[in-house]
Amino acid sequence: MKVKTLAIIVIIIAAGLAAGLIWYFYFGPGAKVVVVMGTSADFPPFEYVAENGSIIGFDIDIAKYIANKYGWTLKIKDIAFEGLIPALQAREIDMIVAAMTITSEREEVVDFSIPYYNASQGILIRAGEPDITKIEDLYGKKIGVQAGTTGENWAQENLADKCEIISYPRVYDALMALKAGYIDALILDEPVANYYSKTDAEIVKASYVIETGERYGIAVRQGETDFLGKINAALREMFETGYYDQLIAKWFG
Ligand code: ARG
């Protein structure tokens, strides 16, 4: 009788412990959270598809650092830039890390992290074509932009009555159009223009840079303050430890 009671007590305690462990690792503070990052992988060196098919870049390394710090499993979804905010709101992704500029329009629908990179707009043209040194040189030309970007906005505001503006969901389609002569110039973030002018012999960056003074941030759904606080803490840690500078050297050096 005594042995039986003891056995029952032991079983109850063991079952309680097991349930506790299961709770801890699946639902509690020990849970491995899956965080889905959305990006538009057409923007080297921030995010692009490597030859082996994996998505790599500066933004990916930043997201990996953040995920590692908190033990999150990082998943990456490649979505055309203009679809990123809708995907965030539809909960298909948890954060946008896509060289996304912090703007007041976007801040009405998402929350941004602290800024992590500064950029302006650059212009790509075909190699051998006359340089573009001022805005007037763009007048009368066919201008390509990526749909939903600040570059598209700038073109609409400054060139709409002087140029034909064509928006492409993906940067690589705009590049093809440029090389094929279907457009004359492509406006996109300057660091990405630099990358393409260095890696593709058919195109060069024009000397005219549109000083827009943009700052990139990571976007999350509004009100997810805990999540955003963690992202910001990880970014600050990257700045302070020098890891950020290492990434700059790796991707822009
Ligand atoms: N910085 C610009 C913007 O926020 C362009 C970003 C495009 N990003 C991309 N991954 N294609 O509108």
mmCIF file of C-alpha atoms and ligand atoms in Angstrom:
data_model
loop_
_atom_site.group_PDB
_atom_site.id
_atom_site.type_symbol
_atom_site.label_atom_id
_atom_site.label_comp_id
_atom_site.label_asym_id
_atom_site.label_seq_id
_atom_site.Cartn_x
_atom_site.Cartn_y
_atom_site.Cartn_z
ATOM 1 C CA MET A 1 0.000 0.000 0.000
ATOM 2 C CA LYS A 2 2.731 2.442 0.997
ATOM 3 C CA VAL A 3 4.802 1.512 -2.056
ATOM 4 C CA LYS A 4 1.783 2.010 -4.299
ATOM 5 C CA THR A 5 1.099 5.484 -2.873
ATOM 6 C CA LEU A 6 4.743 6.400 -3.314
ATOM 7 C CA ALA A 7 4.683 5.152 -6.909
ATOM 8 C CA ILE A 8 1.610 7.237 -7.653
ATOM 9 C CA ILE A 9 3.217 10.333 -6.163
ATOM 10 C CA VAL A 10 6.379 9.782 -8.193
ATOM 11 C CA ILE A 11 4.329 9.345 -11.368
ATOM 12 C CA ILE A 12 2.371 12.523 -10.674
ATOM 13 C CA ILE A 13 5.551 14.510 -10.056
ATOM 14 C CA ALA A 14 7.191 13.105 -13.196
ATOM 15 C CA ALA A 15 4.156 13.908 -15.296
ATOM 16 C CA GLY A 16 4.058 17.426 -13.867
ATOM 17 C CA LEU A 17 7.730 17.950 -14.669
ATOM 18 C CA ALA A 18 7.286 16.663 -18.195
ATOM 19 C CA ALA A 19 4.295 18.934 -18.755
ATOM 20 C CA GLY A 20 6.304 21.849 -17.391
ATOM 21 C CA LEU A 21 9.213 21.150 -19.718
ATOM 22 C CA ILE A 22 6.914 20.796 -22.701
ATOM 23 C CA TRP A 23 5.250 24.083 -21.835
ATOM 24 C CA TYR A 24 8.613 25.809 -21.319
ATOM 25 C CA PHE A 25 10.098 24.805 -24.644
ATOM 26 C CA TYR A 26 6.982 25.023 -26.799
ATOM 27 C CA PHE A 27 5.073 27.958 -25.373
ATOM 28 C CA GLY A 28 7.048 29.515 -22.513
ATOM 29 C CA PRO A 29 10.163 31.675 -22.410
ATOM 30 C CA GLY A 30 12.299 28.830 -23.763
ATOM 31 C CA ALA A 31 10.249 28.654 -26.948
ATOM 32 C CA LYS A 32 12.098 28.860 -30.243
ATOM 33 C CA VAL A 33 10.212 31.510 -32.108
ATOM 34 C CA VAL A 34 10.115 31.496 -35.862
ATOM 35 C CA VAL A 35 10.532 34.984 -37.296
ATOM 36 C CA VAL A 36 9.726 35.484 -40.969
ATOM 37 C CA MET A 37 11.632 38.254 -42.656
ATOM 38 C CA GLY A 38 10.258 39.708 -45.880
ATOM 39 C CA THR A 39 12.600 41.202 -48.435
ATOM 40 C CA SER A 40 12.764 42.018 -52.132
ATOM 41 C CA ALA A 41 15.836 40.053 -53.163
ATOM 42 C CA ASP A 42 16.722 42.198 -56.171
ATOM 43 C CA PHE A 43 18.841 44.791 -54.400
ATOM 44 C CA PRO A 44 22.521 43.864 -54.096
ATOM 45 C CA PRO A 45 24.460 44.109 -51.873
ATOM 46 C CA PHE A 46 21.546 44.455 -49.425
ATOM 47 C CA GLU A 47 19.599 41.397 -50.582
ATOM 48 C CA TYR A 48 19.946 39.260 -53.669
ATOM 49 C CA VAL A 49 19.871 35.690 -54.833
ATOM 50 C CA ALA A 50 23.271 33.981 -54.866
ATOM 51 C CA GLU A 51 24.268 31.552 -57.609
ATOM 52 C CA ASN A 52 23.325 28.604 -55.403
ATOM 53 C CA GLY A 53 19.826 30.047 -55.027
ATOM 54 C CA SER A 54 20.105 31.243 -51.441
ATOM 55 C CA ILE A 55 19.280 34.813 -50.479
ATOM 56 C CA ILE A 56 22.278 36.721 -49.144
ATOM 57 C CA GLY A 57 23.384 40.281 -48.408
ATOM 58 C CA PHE A 58 23.963 42.975 -45.825
ATOM 59 C CA ASP A 59 20.315 42.997 -44.672
ATOM 60 C CA ILE A 60 20.293 39.211 -44.377
ATOM 61 C CA ASP A 61 23.364 39.292 -42.126
ATOM 62 C CA ILE A 62 21.711 41.958 -39.977
ATOM 63 C CA ALA A 63 18.532 39.894 -39.645
ATOM 64 C CA LYS A 64 20.584 36.791 -38.826
ATOM 65 C CA TYR A 65 22.419 38.643 -36.079
ATOM 66 C CA ILE A 66 19.142 39.794 -34.524
ATOM 67 C CA ALA A 67 17.589 36.315 -34.757
ATOM 68 C CA ASN A 68 20.702 34.648 -33.299
ATOM 69 C CA LYS A 69 20.764 37.000 -30.343
ATOM 70 C CA TYR A 70 17.293 35.883 -29.267
ATOM 71 C CA GLY A 71 17.434 32.263 -30.448
ATOM 72 C CA TRP A 72 14.803 32.855 -33.125
ATOM 73 C CA THR A 73 14.637 30.691 -36.217
ATOM 74 C CA LEU A 74 14.869 33.034 -39.214
ATOM 75 C CA LYS A 75 12.873 32.362 -42.375
ATOM 76 C CA ILE A 76 13.176 34.566 -45.459
ATOM 77 C CA LYS A 77 10.409 35.325 -47.950
ATOM 78 C CA ASP A 78 11.222 37.007 -51.252
ATOM 79 C CA ILE A 79 8.401 39.375 -52.219
ATOM 80 C CA ALA A 80 8.430 42.197 -54.808
ATOM 81 C CA PHE A 81 9.076 45.434 -52.896
ATOM 82 C CA GLU A 82 5.607 46.931 -53.359
ATOM 83 C CA GLY A 83 4.077 43.795 -51.785
ATOM 84 C CA LEU A 84 6.101 43.897 -48.560
ATOM 85 C CA ILE A 85 3.925 46.176 -46.430
ATOM 86 C CA PRO A 86 0.722 44.365 -47.494
ATOM 87 C CA ALA A 87 2.399 41.033 -46.615
ATOM 88 C CA LEU A 88 3.390 42.407 -43.206
ATOM 89 C CA GLN A 89 -0.156 43.502 -42.519
ATOM 90 C CA ALA A 90 -1.528 40.157 -43.695
ATOM 91 C CA ARG A 91 0.848 38.465 -41.171
ATOM 92 C CA GLU A 92 2.627 36.543 -43.928
ATOM 93 C CA ILE A 93 5.862 38.049 -42.620
ATOM 94 C CA ASP A 94 6.892 39.504 -39.234
ATOM 95 C CA MET A 95 9.415 42.127 -40.287
ATOM 96 C CA ILE A 96 10.639 43.869 -43.420
ATOM 97 C CA VAL A 97 14.397 44.086 -43.903
ATOM 98 C CA ALA A 98 14.677 45.376 -47.453
ATOM 99 C CA ALA A 99 16.737 48.573 -47.591
ATOM 100 C CA MET A 100 13.419 50.230 -46.797
ATOM 101 C CA THR A 101 13.546 53.979 -46.291
ATOM 102 C CA ILE A 102 11.808 55.387 -43.233
ATOM 103 C CA THR A 103 9.139 57.759 -44.604
ATOM 104 C CA SER A 104 6.225 59.526 -42.940
ATOM 105 C CA GLU A 105 3.750 57.830 -45.330
ATOM 106 C CA ARG A 106 5.016 54.395 -44.342
ATOM 107 C CA GLU A 107 5.099 55.355 -40.682
ATOM 108 C CA GLU A 108 1.334 55.747 -40.866
ATOM 109 C CA VAL A 109 0.983 52.000 -41.431
ATOM 110 C CA VAL A 110 4.096 50.347 -39.929
ATOM 111 C CA ASP A 111 6.572 50.995 -37.118
ATOM 112 C CA PHE A 112 10.264 51.416 -37.926
ATOM 113 C CA SER A 113 13.394 50.496 -36.003
ATOM 114 C CA ILE A 114 16.183 52.974 -35.401
ATOM 115 C CA PRO A 115 17.891 53.826 -38.719
ATOM 116 C CA TYR A 116 20.723 51.512 -39.773
ATOM 117 C CA TYR A 117 21.921 52.883 -43.141
ATOM 118 C CA ASN A 118 21.917 56.181 -45.083
ATOM 119 C CA ALA A 119 21.414 56.444 -48.832
ATOM 120 C CA SER A 120 20.455 58.742 -51.681
ATOM 121 C CA GLN A 121 19.218 57.985 -55.201
ATOM 122 C CA GLY A 122 21.587 57.117 -58.022
ATOM 123 C CA ILE A 123 21.071 56.790 -61.775
ATOM 124 C CA LEU A 124 22.173 53.953 -64.035
ATOM 125 C CA ILE A 125 22.630 54.421 -67.777
ATOM 126 C CA ARG A 126 24.044 52.244 -70.558
ATOM 127 C CA ALA A 127 27.827 52.317 -70.867
ATOM 128 C CA GLY A 128 28.896 54.611 -73.699
ATOM 129 C CA GLU A 129 25.869 56.907 -73.439
ATOM 130 C CA PRO A 130 26.380 60.589 -72.513
ATOM 131 C CA ASP A 131 26.656 61.180 -68.766
ATOM 132 C CA ILE A 132 23.836 62.700 -66.741
ATOM 133 C CA THR A 133 25.156 65.521 -64.587
ATOM 134 C CA LYS A 134 21.975 67.419 -63.681
ATOM 135 C CA ILE A 135 18.239 66.885 -63.525
ATOM 136 C CA GLU A 136 17.648 68.576 -66.902
ATOM 137 C CA ASP A 137 19.686 65.836 -68.600
ATOM 138 C CA LEU A 138 16.895 63.433 -67.685
ATOM 139 C CA TYR A 139 14.156 65.452 -69.370
ATOM 140 C CA GLY A 140 12.583 63.783 -72.366
ATOM 141 C CA LYS A 141 14.049 60.401 -71.448
ATOM 142 C CA LYS A 142 12.333 57.131 -70.596
ATOM 143 C CA ILE A 143 12.942 56.555 -66.905
ATOM 144 C CA GLY A 144 12.687 53.230 -65.094
ATOM 145 C CA VAL A 145 12.023 52.873 -61.353
ATOM 146 C CA GLN A 146 11.085 50.081 -58.971
ATOM 147 C CA ALA A 147 7.380 50.090 -58.087
ATOM 148 C CA GLY A 148 6.553 51.277 -54.597
ATOM 149 C CA THR A 149 9.945 52.823 -53.875
ATOM 150 C CA THR A 150 11.126 56.271 -52.880
ATOM 151 C CA GLY A 151 12.866 56.432 -56.276
ATOM 152 C CA GLU A 152 9.493 56.029 -57.961
ATOM 153 C CA ASN A 153 8.083 58.776 -55.737
ATOM 154 C CA TRP A 154 10.915 61.122 -56.579
ATOM 155 C CA ALA A 155 10.494 60.508 -60.302
ATOM 156 C CA GLN A 156 6.725 61.062 -60.107
ATOM 157 C CA GLU A 157 7.209 64.316 -58.214
ATOM 158 C CA ASN A 158 10.064 65.725 -60.283
ATOM 159 C CA LEU A 159 9.819 64.239 -63.760
ATOM 160 C CA ALA A 160 6.191 63.288 -64.366
ATOM 161 C CA ASP A 161 5.508 66.121 -66.817
ATOM 162 C CA LYS A 162 8.905 65.868 -68.515
ATOM 163 C CA CYS A 163 9.483 62.126 -68.890
ATOM 164 C CA GLU A 164 7.812 58.826 -69.408
ATOM 165 C CA ILE A 165 8.197 56.889 -66.145
ATOM 166 C CA ILE A 166 7.958 53.117 -66.185
ATOM 167 C CA SER A 167 7.639 51.183 -62.922
ATOM 168 C CA TYR A 168 8.941 47.630 -62.597
ATOM 169 C CA PRO A 169 8.050 45.333 -59.682
ATOM 170 C CA ARG A 170 11.579 43.873 -59.795
ATOM 171 C CA VAL A 171 14.885 45.702 -60.223
ATOM 172 C CA TYR A 172 16.330 42.987 -62.469
ATOM 173 C CA ASP A 173 13.497 43.513 -64.978
ATOM 174 C CA ALA A 174 14.271 47.227 -64.989
ATOM 175 C CA LEU A 175 17.942 46.402 -65.628
ATOM 176 C CA MET A 176 17.029 44.187 -68.570
ATOM 177 C CA ALA A 177 14.880 47.007 -69.951
ATOM 178 C CA LEU A 178 17.795 49.416 -69.601
ATOM 179 C CA LYS A 179 20.230 47.122 -71.385
ATOM 180 C CA ALA A 180 17.696 46.419 -74.138
ATOM 181 C CA GLY A 181 17.262 50.163 -74.691
ATOM 182 C CA TYR A 182 13.624 50.125 -73.662
ATOM 183 C CA ILE A 183 14.374 52.733 -70.992
ATOM 184 C CA ASP A 184 17.232 55.287 -70.951
ATOM 185 C CA ALA A 185 17.918 55.582 -67.244
ATOM 186 C CA LEU A 186 17.130 53.686 -64.072
ATOM 187 C CA ILE A 187 16.717 55.529 -60.781
ATOM 188 C CA LEU A 188 17.437 53.457 -57.674
ATOM 189 C CA ASP A 189 19.261 53.687 -54.346
ATOM 190 C CA GLU A 190 22.827 54.851 -54.900
ATOM 191 C CA PRO A 191 24.629 51.948 -53.160
ATOM 192 C CA VAL A 192 22.768 49.514 -55.415
ATOM 193 C CA ALA A 193 23.592 51.631 -58.488
ATOM 194 C CA ASN A 194 27.243 51.481 -57.386
ATOM 195 C CA TYR A 195 27.076 47.707 -57.104
ATOM 196 C CA TYR A 196 25.619 47.244 -60.594
ATOM 197 C CA SER A 197 27.983 49.695 -62.251
ATOM 198 C CA LYS A 198 30.902 47.731 -60.784
ATOM 199 C CA THR A 199 29.629 44.256 -61.601
ATOM 200 C CA ASP A 200 27.951 44.764 -64.982
ATOM 201 C CA ALA A 201 30.081 46.057 -67.863
ATOM 202 C CA GLU A 202 27.054 47.126 -69.904
ATOM 203 C CA ILE A 203 25.934 49.793 -67.451
ATOM 204 C CA VAL A 204 27.494 52.708 -65.575
ATOM 205 C CA LYS A 205 26.406 55.047 -62.846
ATOM 206 C CA ALA A 206 25.765 58.620 -63.921
ATOM 207 C CA SER A 207 27.620 61.330 -62.004
ATOM 208 C CA TYR A 208 24.359 63.045 -61.008
ATOM 209 C CA VAL A 209 23.320 61.835 -57.547
ATOM 210 C CA ILE A 210 19.905 62.837 -56.225
ATOM 211 C CA GLU A 211 20.622 63.811 -52.620
ATOM 212 C CA THR A 212 17.491 62.504 -50.930
ATOM 213 C CA GLY A 213 19.146 61.794 -47.577
ATOM 214 C CA GLU A 214 17.204 58.587 -46.870
ATOM 215 C CA ARG A 215 17.604 56.347 -43.844
ATOM 216 C CA TYR A 216 16.765 52.658 -43.836
ATOM 217 C CA GLY A 217 14.810 51.010 -41.042
ATOM 218 C CA ILE A 218 13.391 47.587 -40.234
ATOM 219 C CA ALA A 219 9.584 47.669 -40.366
ATOM 220 C CA VAL A 220 7.237 45.743 -38.063
ATOM 221 C CA ARG A 221 3.476 45.841 -37.491
ATOM 222 C CA GLN A 222 2.302 48.826 -35.504
ATOM 223 C CA GLY A 223 2.113 48.280 -31.776
ATOM 224 C CA GLU A 224 4.517 45.307 -31.593
ATOM 225 C CA THR A 225 6.665 47.251 -29.156
ATOM 226 C CA ASP A 226 8.334 44.278 -27.436
ATOM 227 C CA PHE A 227 9.470 42.842 -30.742
ATOM 228 C CA LEU A 228 10.631 46.240 -32.011
ATOM 229 C CA GLY A 229 12.481 46.904 -28.746
ATOM 230 C CA LYS A 230 14.410 43.675 -29.200
ATOM 231 C CA ILE A 231 15.293 44.560 -32.792
ATOM 232 C CA ASN A 232 16.519 48.000 -31.685
ATOM 233 C CA ALA A 233 18.585 46.543 -28.837
ATOM 234 C CA ALA A 234 20.261 44.144 -31.258
ATOM 235 C CA LEU A 235 20.962 46.959 -33.747
ATOM 236 C CA ARG A 236 22.510 49.109 -31.003
ATOM 237 C CA GLU A 237 24.621 46.157 -29.910
ATOM 238 C CA MET A 238 25.827 45.728 -33.510
ATOM 239 C CA PHE A 239 26.834 49.399 -33.685
ATOM 240 C CA GLU A 240 28.619 49.309 -30.319
ATOM 241 C CA THR A 241 30.518 46.052 -30.750
ATOM 242 C CA GLY A 242 31.877 46.923 -34.187
ATOM 243 C CA TYR A 243 30.029 44.039 -35.847
ATOM 244 C CA TYR A 244 28.136 46.602 -37.937
ATOM 245 C CA ASP A 245 31.447 47.960 -39.304
ATOM 246 C CA GLN A 246 32.548 44.443 -40.118
ATOM 247 C CA LEU A 247 29.394 43.949 -42.165
ATOM 248 C CA ILE A 248 29.974 47.255 -43.947
ATOM 249 C CA ALA A 249 33.491 46.117 -44.852
ATOM 250 C CA LYS A 250 32.200 42.720 -45.963
ATOM 251 C CA TRP A 251 29.465 44.019 -48.274
ATOM 252 C CA PHE A 252 30.702 47.483 -49.302
ATOM 253 C CA GLY A 253 34.472 47.185 -48.910
HETATM 254 N N1 ARG B 1 15.066 52.569 -50.276
HETATM 255 C C1 ARG B 1 14.054 52.529 -51.274
HETATM 256 C C2 ARG B 1 12.682 52.549 -50.637
HETATM 257 O O1 ARG B 1 12.552 52.350 -49.493
HETATM 258 C C3 ARG B 1 14.169 51.331 -52.189
HETATM 259 C C4 ARG B 1 14.190 50.016 -51.496
HETATM 260 C C5 ARG B 1 14.072 48.844 -52.456
HETATM 261 N N2 ARG B 1 14.417 47.643 -51.778
HETATM 262 C C6 ARG B 1 14.513 46.445 -52.363
HETATM 263 N N3 ARG B 1 14.905 45.427 -51.629
HETATM 264 N N4 ARG B 1 14.286 46.288 -53.647
HETATM 265 O O2 ARG B 1 11.707 52.748 -51.265
#
